[in-house]
Coordinates of C-alpha atoms and ligand atoms in Angstrom, one line a residue:
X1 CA 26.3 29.6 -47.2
X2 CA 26.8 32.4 -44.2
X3 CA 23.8 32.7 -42.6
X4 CA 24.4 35.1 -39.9
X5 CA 24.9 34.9 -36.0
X6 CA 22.3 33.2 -33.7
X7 CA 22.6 33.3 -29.7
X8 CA 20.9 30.7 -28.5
X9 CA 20.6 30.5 -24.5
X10 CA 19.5 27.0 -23.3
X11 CA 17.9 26.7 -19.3
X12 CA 18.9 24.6 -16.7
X13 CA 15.8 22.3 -17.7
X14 CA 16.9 22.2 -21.2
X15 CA 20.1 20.4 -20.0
X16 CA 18.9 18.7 -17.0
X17 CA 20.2 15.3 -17.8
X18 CA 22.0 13.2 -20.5
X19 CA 19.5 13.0 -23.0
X20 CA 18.5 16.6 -22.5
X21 CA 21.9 17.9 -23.5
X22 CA 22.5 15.4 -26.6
X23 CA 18.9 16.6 -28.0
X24 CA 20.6 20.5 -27.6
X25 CA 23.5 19.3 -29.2
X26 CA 21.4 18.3 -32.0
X27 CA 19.6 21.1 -32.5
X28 CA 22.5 23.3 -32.5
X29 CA 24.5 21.4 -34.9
X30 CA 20.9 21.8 -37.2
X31 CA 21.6 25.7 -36.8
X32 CA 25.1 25.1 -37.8
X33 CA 24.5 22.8 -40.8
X34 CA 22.3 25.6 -42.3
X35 CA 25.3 27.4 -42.0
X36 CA 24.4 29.5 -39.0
X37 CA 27.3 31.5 -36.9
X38 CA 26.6 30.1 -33.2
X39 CA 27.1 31.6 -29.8
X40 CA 25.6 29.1 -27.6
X41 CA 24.8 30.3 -23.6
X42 CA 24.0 27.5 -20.8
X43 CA 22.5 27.3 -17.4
X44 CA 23.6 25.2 -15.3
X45 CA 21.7 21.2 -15.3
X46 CA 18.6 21.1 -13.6
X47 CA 18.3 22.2 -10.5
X48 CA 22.3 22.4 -9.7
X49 CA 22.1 25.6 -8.3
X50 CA 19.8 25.5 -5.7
X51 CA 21.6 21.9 -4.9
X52 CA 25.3 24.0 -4.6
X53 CA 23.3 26.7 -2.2
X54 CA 21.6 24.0 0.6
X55 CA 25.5 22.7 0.1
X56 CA 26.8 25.3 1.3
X57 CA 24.3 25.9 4.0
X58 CA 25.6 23.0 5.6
X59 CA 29.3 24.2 5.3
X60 CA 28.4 27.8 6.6
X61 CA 25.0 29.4 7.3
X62 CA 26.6 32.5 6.8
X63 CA 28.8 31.7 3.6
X64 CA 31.6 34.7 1.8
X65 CA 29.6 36.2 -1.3
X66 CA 32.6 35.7 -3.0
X67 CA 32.9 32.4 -2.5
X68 CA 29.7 31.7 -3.0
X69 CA 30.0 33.0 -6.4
X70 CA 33.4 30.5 -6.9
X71 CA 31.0 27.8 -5.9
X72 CA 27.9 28.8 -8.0
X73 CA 29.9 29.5 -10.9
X74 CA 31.0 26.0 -11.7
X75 CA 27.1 24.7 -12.4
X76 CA 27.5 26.3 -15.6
X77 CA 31.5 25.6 -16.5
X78 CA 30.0 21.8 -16.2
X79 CA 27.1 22.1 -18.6
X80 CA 28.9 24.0 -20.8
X81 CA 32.1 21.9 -21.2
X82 CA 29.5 18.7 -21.5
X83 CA 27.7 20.3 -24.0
X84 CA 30.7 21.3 -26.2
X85 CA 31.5 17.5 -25.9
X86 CA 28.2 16.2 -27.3
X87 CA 28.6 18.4 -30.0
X88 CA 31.9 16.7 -30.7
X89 CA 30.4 13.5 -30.7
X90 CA 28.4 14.8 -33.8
X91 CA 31.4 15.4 -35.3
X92 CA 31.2 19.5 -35.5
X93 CA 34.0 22.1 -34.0
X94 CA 32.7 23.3 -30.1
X95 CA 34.4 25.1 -27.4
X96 CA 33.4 25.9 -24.2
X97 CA 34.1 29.2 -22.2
X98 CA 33.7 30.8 -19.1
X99 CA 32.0 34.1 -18.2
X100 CA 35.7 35.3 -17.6
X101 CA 37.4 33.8 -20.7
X102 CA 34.9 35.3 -22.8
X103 CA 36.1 38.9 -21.0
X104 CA 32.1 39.6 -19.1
X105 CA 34.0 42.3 -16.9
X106 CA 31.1 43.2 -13.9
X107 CA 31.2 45.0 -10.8
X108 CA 32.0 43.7 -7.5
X109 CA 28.6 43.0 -6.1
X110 CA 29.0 39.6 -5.8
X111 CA 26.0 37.0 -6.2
X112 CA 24.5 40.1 -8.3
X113 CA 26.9 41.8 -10.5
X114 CA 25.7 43.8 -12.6
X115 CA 27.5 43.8 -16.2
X116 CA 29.7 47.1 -16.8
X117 CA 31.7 45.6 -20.2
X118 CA 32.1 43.0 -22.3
X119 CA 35.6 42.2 -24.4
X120 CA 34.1 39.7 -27.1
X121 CA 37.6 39.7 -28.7
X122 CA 37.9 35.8 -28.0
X123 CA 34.5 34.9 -29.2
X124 CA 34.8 36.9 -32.6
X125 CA 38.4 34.7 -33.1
X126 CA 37.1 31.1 -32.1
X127 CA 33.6 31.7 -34.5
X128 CA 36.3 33.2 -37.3
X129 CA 38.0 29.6 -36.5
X130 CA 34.6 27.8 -37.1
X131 CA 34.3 27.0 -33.9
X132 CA 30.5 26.7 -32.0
X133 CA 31.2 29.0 -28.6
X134 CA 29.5 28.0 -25.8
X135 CA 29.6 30.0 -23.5
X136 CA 29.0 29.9 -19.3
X137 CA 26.1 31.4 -18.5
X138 CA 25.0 34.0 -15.5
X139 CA 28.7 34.7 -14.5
X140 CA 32.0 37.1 -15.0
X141 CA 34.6 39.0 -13.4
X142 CA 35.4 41.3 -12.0
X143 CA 38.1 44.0 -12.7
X144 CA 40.6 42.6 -9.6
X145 CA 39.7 39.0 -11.4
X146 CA 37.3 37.3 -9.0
X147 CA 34.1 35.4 -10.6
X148 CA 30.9 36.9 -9.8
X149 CA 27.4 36.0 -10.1
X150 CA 24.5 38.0 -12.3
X151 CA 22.0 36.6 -9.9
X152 CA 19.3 34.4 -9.9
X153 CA 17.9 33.4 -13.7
X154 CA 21.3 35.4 -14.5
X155 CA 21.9 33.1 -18.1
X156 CA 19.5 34.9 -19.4
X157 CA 21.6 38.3 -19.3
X158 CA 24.5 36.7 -20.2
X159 CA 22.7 35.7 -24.0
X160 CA 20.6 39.0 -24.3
X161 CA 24.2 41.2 -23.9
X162 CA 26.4 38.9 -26.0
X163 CA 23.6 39.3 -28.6
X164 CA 24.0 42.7 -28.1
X165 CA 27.6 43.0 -28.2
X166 CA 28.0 40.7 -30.7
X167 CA 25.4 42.2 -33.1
X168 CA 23.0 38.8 -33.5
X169 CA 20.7 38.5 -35.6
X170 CA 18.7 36.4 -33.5
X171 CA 18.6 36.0 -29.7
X172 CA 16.2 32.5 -29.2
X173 CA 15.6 31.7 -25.4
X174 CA 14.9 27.9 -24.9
X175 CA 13.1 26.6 -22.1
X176 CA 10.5 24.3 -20.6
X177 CA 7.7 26.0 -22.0
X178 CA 6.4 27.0 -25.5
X179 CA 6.6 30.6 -24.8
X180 CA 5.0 33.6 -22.9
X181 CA 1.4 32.8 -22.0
X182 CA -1.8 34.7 -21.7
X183 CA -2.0 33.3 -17.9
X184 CA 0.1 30.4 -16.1
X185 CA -1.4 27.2 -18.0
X186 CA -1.0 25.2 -14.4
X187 CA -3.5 27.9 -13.1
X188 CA -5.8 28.8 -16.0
X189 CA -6.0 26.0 -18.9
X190 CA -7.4 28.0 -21.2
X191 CA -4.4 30.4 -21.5
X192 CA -2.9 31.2 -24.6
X193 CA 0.4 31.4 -26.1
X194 CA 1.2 35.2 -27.1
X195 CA 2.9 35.2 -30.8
X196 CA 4.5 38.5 -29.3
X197 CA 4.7 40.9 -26.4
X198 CA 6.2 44.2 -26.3
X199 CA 9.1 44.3 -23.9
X200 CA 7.4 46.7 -21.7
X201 CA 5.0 44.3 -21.3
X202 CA 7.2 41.6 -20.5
X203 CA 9.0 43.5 -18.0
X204 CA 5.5 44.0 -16.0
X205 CA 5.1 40.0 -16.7
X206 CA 8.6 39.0 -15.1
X207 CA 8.2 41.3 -12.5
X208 CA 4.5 40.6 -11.3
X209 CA 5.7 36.7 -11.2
X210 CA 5.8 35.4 -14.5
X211 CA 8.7 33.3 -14.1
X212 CA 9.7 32.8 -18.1
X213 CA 12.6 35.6 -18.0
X214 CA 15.0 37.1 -15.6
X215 CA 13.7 41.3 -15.4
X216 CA 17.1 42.2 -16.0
X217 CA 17.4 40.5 -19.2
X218 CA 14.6 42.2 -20.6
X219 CA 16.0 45.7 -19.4
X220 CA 18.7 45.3 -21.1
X221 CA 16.9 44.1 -24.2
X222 CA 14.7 46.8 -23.8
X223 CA 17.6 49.3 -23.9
X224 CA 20.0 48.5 -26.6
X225 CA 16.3 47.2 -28.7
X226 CA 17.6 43.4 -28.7
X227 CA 14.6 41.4 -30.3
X228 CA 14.2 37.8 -28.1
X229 CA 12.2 34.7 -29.2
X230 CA 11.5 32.5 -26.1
X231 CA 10.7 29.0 -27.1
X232 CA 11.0 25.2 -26.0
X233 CA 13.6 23.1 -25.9
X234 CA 11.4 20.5 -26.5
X235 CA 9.4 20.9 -29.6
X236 CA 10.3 23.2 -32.7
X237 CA 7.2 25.1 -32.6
X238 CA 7.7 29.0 -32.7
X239 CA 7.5 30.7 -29.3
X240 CA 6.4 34.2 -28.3
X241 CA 8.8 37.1 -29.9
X242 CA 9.6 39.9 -27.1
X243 CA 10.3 43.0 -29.1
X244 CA 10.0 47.1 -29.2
X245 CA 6.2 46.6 -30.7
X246 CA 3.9 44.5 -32.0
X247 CA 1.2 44.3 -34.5
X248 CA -1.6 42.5 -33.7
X249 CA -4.3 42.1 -35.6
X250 CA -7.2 43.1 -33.3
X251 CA -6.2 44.6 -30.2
X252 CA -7.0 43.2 -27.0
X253 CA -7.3 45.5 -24.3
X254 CA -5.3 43.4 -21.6
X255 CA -2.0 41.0 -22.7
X256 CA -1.7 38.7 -19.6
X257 CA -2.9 38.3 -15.6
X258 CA -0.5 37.5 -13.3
X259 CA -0.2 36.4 -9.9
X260 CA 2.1 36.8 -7.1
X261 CA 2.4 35.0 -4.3
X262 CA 5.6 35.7 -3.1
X263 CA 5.0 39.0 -1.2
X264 CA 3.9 40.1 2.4
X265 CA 2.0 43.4 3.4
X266 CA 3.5 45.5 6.5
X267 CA 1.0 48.1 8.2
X268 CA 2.3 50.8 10.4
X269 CA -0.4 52.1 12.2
X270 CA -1.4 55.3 13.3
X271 CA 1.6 57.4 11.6
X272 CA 0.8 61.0 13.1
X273 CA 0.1 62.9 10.0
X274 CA 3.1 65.2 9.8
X275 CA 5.1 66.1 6.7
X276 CA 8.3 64.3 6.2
X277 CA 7.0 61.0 8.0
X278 CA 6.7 58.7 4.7
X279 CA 9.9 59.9 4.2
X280 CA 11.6 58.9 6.9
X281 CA 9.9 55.4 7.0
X282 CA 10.9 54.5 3.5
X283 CA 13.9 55.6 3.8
X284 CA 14.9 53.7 6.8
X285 CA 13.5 50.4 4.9
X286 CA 15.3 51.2 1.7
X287 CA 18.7 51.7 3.6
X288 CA 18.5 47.9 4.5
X289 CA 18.4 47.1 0.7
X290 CA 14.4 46.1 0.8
X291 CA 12.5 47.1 -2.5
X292 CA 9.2 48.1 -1.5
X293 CA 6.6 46.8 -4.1
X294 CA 2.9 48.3 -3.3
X295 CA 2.5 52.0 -0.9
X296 CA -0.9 52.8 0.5
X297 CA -1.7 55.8 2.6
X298 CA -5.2 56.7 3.3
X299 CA -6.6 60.0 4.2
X300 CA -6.2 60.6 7.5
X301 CA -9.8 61.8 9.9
X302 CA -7.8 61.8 13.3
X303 CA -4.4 63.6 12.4
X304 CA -3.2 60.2 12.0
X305 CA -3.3 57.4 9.5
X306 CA -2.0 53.8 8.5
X307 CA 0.5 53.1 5.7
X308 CA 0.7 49.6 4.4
X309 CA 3.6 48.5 1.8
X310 CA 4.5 45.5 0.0
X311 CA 8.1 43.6 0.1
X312 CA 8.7 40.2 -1.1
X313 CA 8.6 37.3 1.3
X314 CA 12.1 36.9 1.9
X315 CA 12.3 40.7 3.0
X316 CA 9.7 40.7 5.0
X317 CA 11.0 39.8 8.6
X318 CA 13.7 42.8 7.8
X319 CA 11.7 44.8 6.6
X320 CA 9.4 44.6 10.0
X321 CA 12.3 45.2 12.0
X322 CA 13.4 48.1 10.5
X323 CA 9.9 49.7 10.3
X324 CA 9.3 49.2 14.1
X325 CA 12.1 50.6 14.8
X326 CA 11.5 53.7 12.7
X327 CA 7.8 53.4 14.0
X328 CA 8.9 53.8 17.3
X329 CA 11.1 57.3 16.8
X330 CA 8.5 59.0 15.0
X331 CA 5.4 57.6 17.1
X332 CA 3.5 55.7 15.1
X333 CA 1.6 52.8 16.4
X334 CA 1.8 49.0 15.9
X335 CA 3.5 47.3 12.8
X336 CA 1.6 44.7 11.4
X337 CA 2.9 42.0 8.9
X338 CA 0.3 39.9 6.9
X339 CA 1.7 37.1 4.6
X340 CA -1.4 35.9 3.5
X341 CA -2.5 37.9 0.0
X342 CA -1.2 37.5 -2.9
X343 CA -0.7 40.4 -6.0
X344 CA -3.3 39.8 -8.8
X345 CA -2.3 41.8 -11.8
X346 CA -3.6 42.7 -15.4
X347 CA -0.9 43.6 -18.1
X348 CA -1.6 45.0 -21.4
X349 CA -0.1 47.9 -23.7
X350 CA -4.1 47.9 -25.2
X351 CA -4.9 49.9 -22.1
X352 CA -3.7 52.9 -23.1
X353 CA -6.4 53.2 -25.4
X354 CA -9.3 51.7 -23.3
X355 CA -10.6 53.5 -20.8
X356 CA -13.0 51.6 -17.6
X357 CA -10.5 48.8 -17.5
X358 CA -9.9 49.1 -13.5
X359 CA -13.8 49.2 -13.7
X360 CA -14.0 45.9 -15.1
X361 CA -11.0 44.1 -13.3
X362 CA -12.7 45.5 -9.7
X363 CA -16.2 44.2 -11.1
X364 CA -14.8 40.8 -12.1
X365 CA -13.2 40.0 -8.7
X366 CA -16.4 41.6 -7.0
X367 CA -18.4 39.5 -8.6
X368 CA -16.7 36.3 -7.1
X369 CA -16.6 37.5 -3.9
X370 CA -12.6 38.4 -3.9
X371 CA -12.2 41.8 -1.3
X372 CA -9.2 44.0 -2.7
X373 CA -7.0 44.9 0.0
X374 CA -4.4 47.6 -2.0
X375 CA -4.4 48.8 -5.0
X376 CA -1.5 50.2 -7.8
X377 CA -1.5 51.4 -11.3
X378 CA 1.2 51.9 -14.1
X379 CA 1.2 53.0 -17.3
X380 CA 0.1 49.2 -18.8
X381 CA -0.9 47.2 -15.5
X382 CA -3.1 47.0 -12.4
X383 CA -2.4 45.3 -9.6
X384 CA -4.6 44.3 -6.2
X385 CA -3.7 42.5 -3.0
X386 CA -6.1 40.3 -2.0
X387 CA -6.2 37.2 0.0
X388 CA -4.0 34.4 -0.9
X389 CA -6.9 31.7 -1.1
X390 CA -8.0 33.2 -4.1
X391 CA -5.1 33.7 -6.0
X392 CA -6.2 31.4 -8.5
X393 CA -9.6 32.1 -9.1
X394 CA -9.1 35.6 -9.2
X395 CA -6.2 34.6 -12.1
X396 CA -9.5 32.7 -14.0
X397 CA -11.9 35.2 -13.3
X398 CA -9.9 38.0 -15.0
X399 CA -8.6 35.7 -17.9
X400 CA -12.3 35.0 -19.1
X401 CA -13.5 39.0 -17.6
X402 CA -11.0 40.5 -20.6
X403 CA -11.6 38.0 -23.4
X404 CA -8.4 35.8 -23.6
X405 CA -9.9 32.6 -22.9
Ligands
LIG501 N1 21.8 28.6 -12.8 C1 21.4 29.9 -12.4 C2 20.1 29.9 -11.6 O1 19.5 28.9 -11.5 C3 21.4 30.9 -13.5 C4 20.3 30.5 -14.6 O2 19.7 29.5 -14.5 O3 20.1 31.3 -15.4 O4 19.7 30.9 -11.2
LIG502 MG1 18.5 27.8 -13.5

């Protein structure tokens, strides 16, 4: 019986070894003995990626992007071709394709092309032959034919536009854990596993440091309305379902706290309080590629004021060279660079329709002593810098604060 299409993406973790692979070969022969329509997407094994990049650092500090992408690439040709092969040895139809076979056609930014077509011609004919596709993940090509890279988590693009393209009925995401949770269960114990999440929501998740997805998957998903269920590759419970919206039963005000610790706080001090300054600063650090996360300004007393911003980590170094040197032309004071806080945030589409939740997060971390440092707003989040010491019990405090333990 034809059951329909299913793209299944499996992570690196989920093939990390042996064992690993044969139990994902099992589980997608199930799919196929049901009489499912498979497209199958892999990352490479374990922790092969960040093995290839300390490789190359020891070839060339300073490696090509293209070649980097060459090198990259071939962590997921391996686990793909190995998987199609323990699918053979249960005695079902597999091939294995690359990001280029299967016609992913990106721009030329290599190490983080972004996706501009995709030809599924070749898949449509090898599932028409009864073939299982497996298929690279986090990789293409360019129009000139050189092999880029979709960055970092990349696989997970790869599955959410073939499910697109293709039309799937399903797009499952396998991995490590059982599915999106209320708060990292490492951090707070008492976290819950979501039975859904609106994608909005999930985008504020990946990108406040919830490391289930890669952001750009869930753009995309969000866009062309791609419904996702992330799972594990371990059990067959039922994950957490990332769609346009979800019904829940009582509505809880907040869906999820994250944290971040991955970012650094740069203060330029005493900016002369002149139109046009702000201006100039940011755009002097967003001309050397740095996203800026958080902005503060206060009100200036003294015709002059101090603006701290966010950037991640790595940035951060660049990002303080570029704003003492934009410091410097418009006469501002020192620039400071503080790497000890960390972003607490609070994600939920429930506040729309609850007012005094700021109120209550400010209260919860006041209460334990926790100083907040900068604050931001969206839409369905809050965010505050504070200290990095108390990351976690600030994670804790607000988990129990709104109800989710
Ligand atoms: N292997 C790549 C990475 O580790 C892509 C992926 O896992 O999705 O970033
Ligand atoms: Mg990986």
């Amino acid at each position: 019986m034809k059951r329909g299409l299913v793209v299944q993406k499996f992570g690196g973790s989920s093939v990390a070894n042996v064992q690993r692979i044969q139990n994902v070969a099992k589980r997608v022969a199930g799919y196929r003995k049901k009489g499912y329509d498979l497209v199958v997407v892999v990352s490479a094994l374990g922790d092969t990626t960040d093995e290839l990049i300390a490789l190359s650092e020891r070839i060339n500090k300073n490696p090509s992007e293209r070649e980097m992408d060459m090198l990259l690439s071939t962590g997921e040709q391996a686990s793909s071709a190995l998987l199609a092969m323990a699918i053979h040895k249960l005695g079902y139809d597999a091939i294995s394709l690359t990001g280029a076979q299967v016609g992913i056609i990106t721009d030329m930014q290599h190490t983080k092309a972004k996706i501009v077509n995709i030809s599924a011609d070749k898949i449509k004919e090898e599932l028409k032959n009864g073939k299982i596709v497996i298929v690279a993940g986090f990789q293409g090509m360019t129009p000139n034919h050189d092999i880029t890279t979709l960055g970092r988590g990349g696989s997970d693009l790869t599955a959410v536009a073939l499910a697109k393209t293709l039309n799937a009925d399903i797009c499952e995401i396998y991995t490590d854990v059982n599915g999106v949770y209320t708060a990292d269960p490492r951090i707070e114990p008492k976290a819950k596993k979501l039975s859904s999440i609106t994608f909005d929501e999930m985008l504020e998740m990946a990108s406040l440091g919830a490391q289930v997805m890669q952001s750009r998957s869930i753009e995309v998903a969000k866009k062309f309305n791609v419904t996702i269920h992330v799972r594990s590759s371990f059990n067959k419970k039922p994950g957490t379902i990332i769609c346009k919206e979800v019904k829940r039963m009582e509505e809880f005000v907040i869906s999820g706290v994250t944290l971040n610790k991955n970012e650094a706080k740069i203060t330029i001090c005493n900016v002369p309080d002149k139109p046009g300054l702000a201006a100039k600063i940011f755009k002097e650090v967003s001309g050397g590629g740095i996203n800026v996360d958080m902005i503060v300004q206060n009100v200036s007393h003294t015709r002059q004021t101090d603006i701290s911003f966010t950037v991640n980590r790595s940035q951060a170094v660049k990002a303080v060279r570029l704003t003492k040197k934009i410091a410097q032309k418009v006469g501002a004071g020192l620039v400071l660079k503080d790497e000890d806080i960390a972003r607490i945030s609070i994600v939920g589409v429930g506040m729309k329709s609850h007012p005094g939740v700021a109120a209550r997060m400010f209260e919860a971390l006041a209460k334990h002593g926790i100083n907040i440092e900068m604050i931001s707003t969206s839409d369905i989040s809050i965010s505050c810098i504070i200290k990095k010491r108390f990351g976690e019990k600030a994670v804790r405090a607000l988990h129990s604060k709104f109800g989710l333990s």
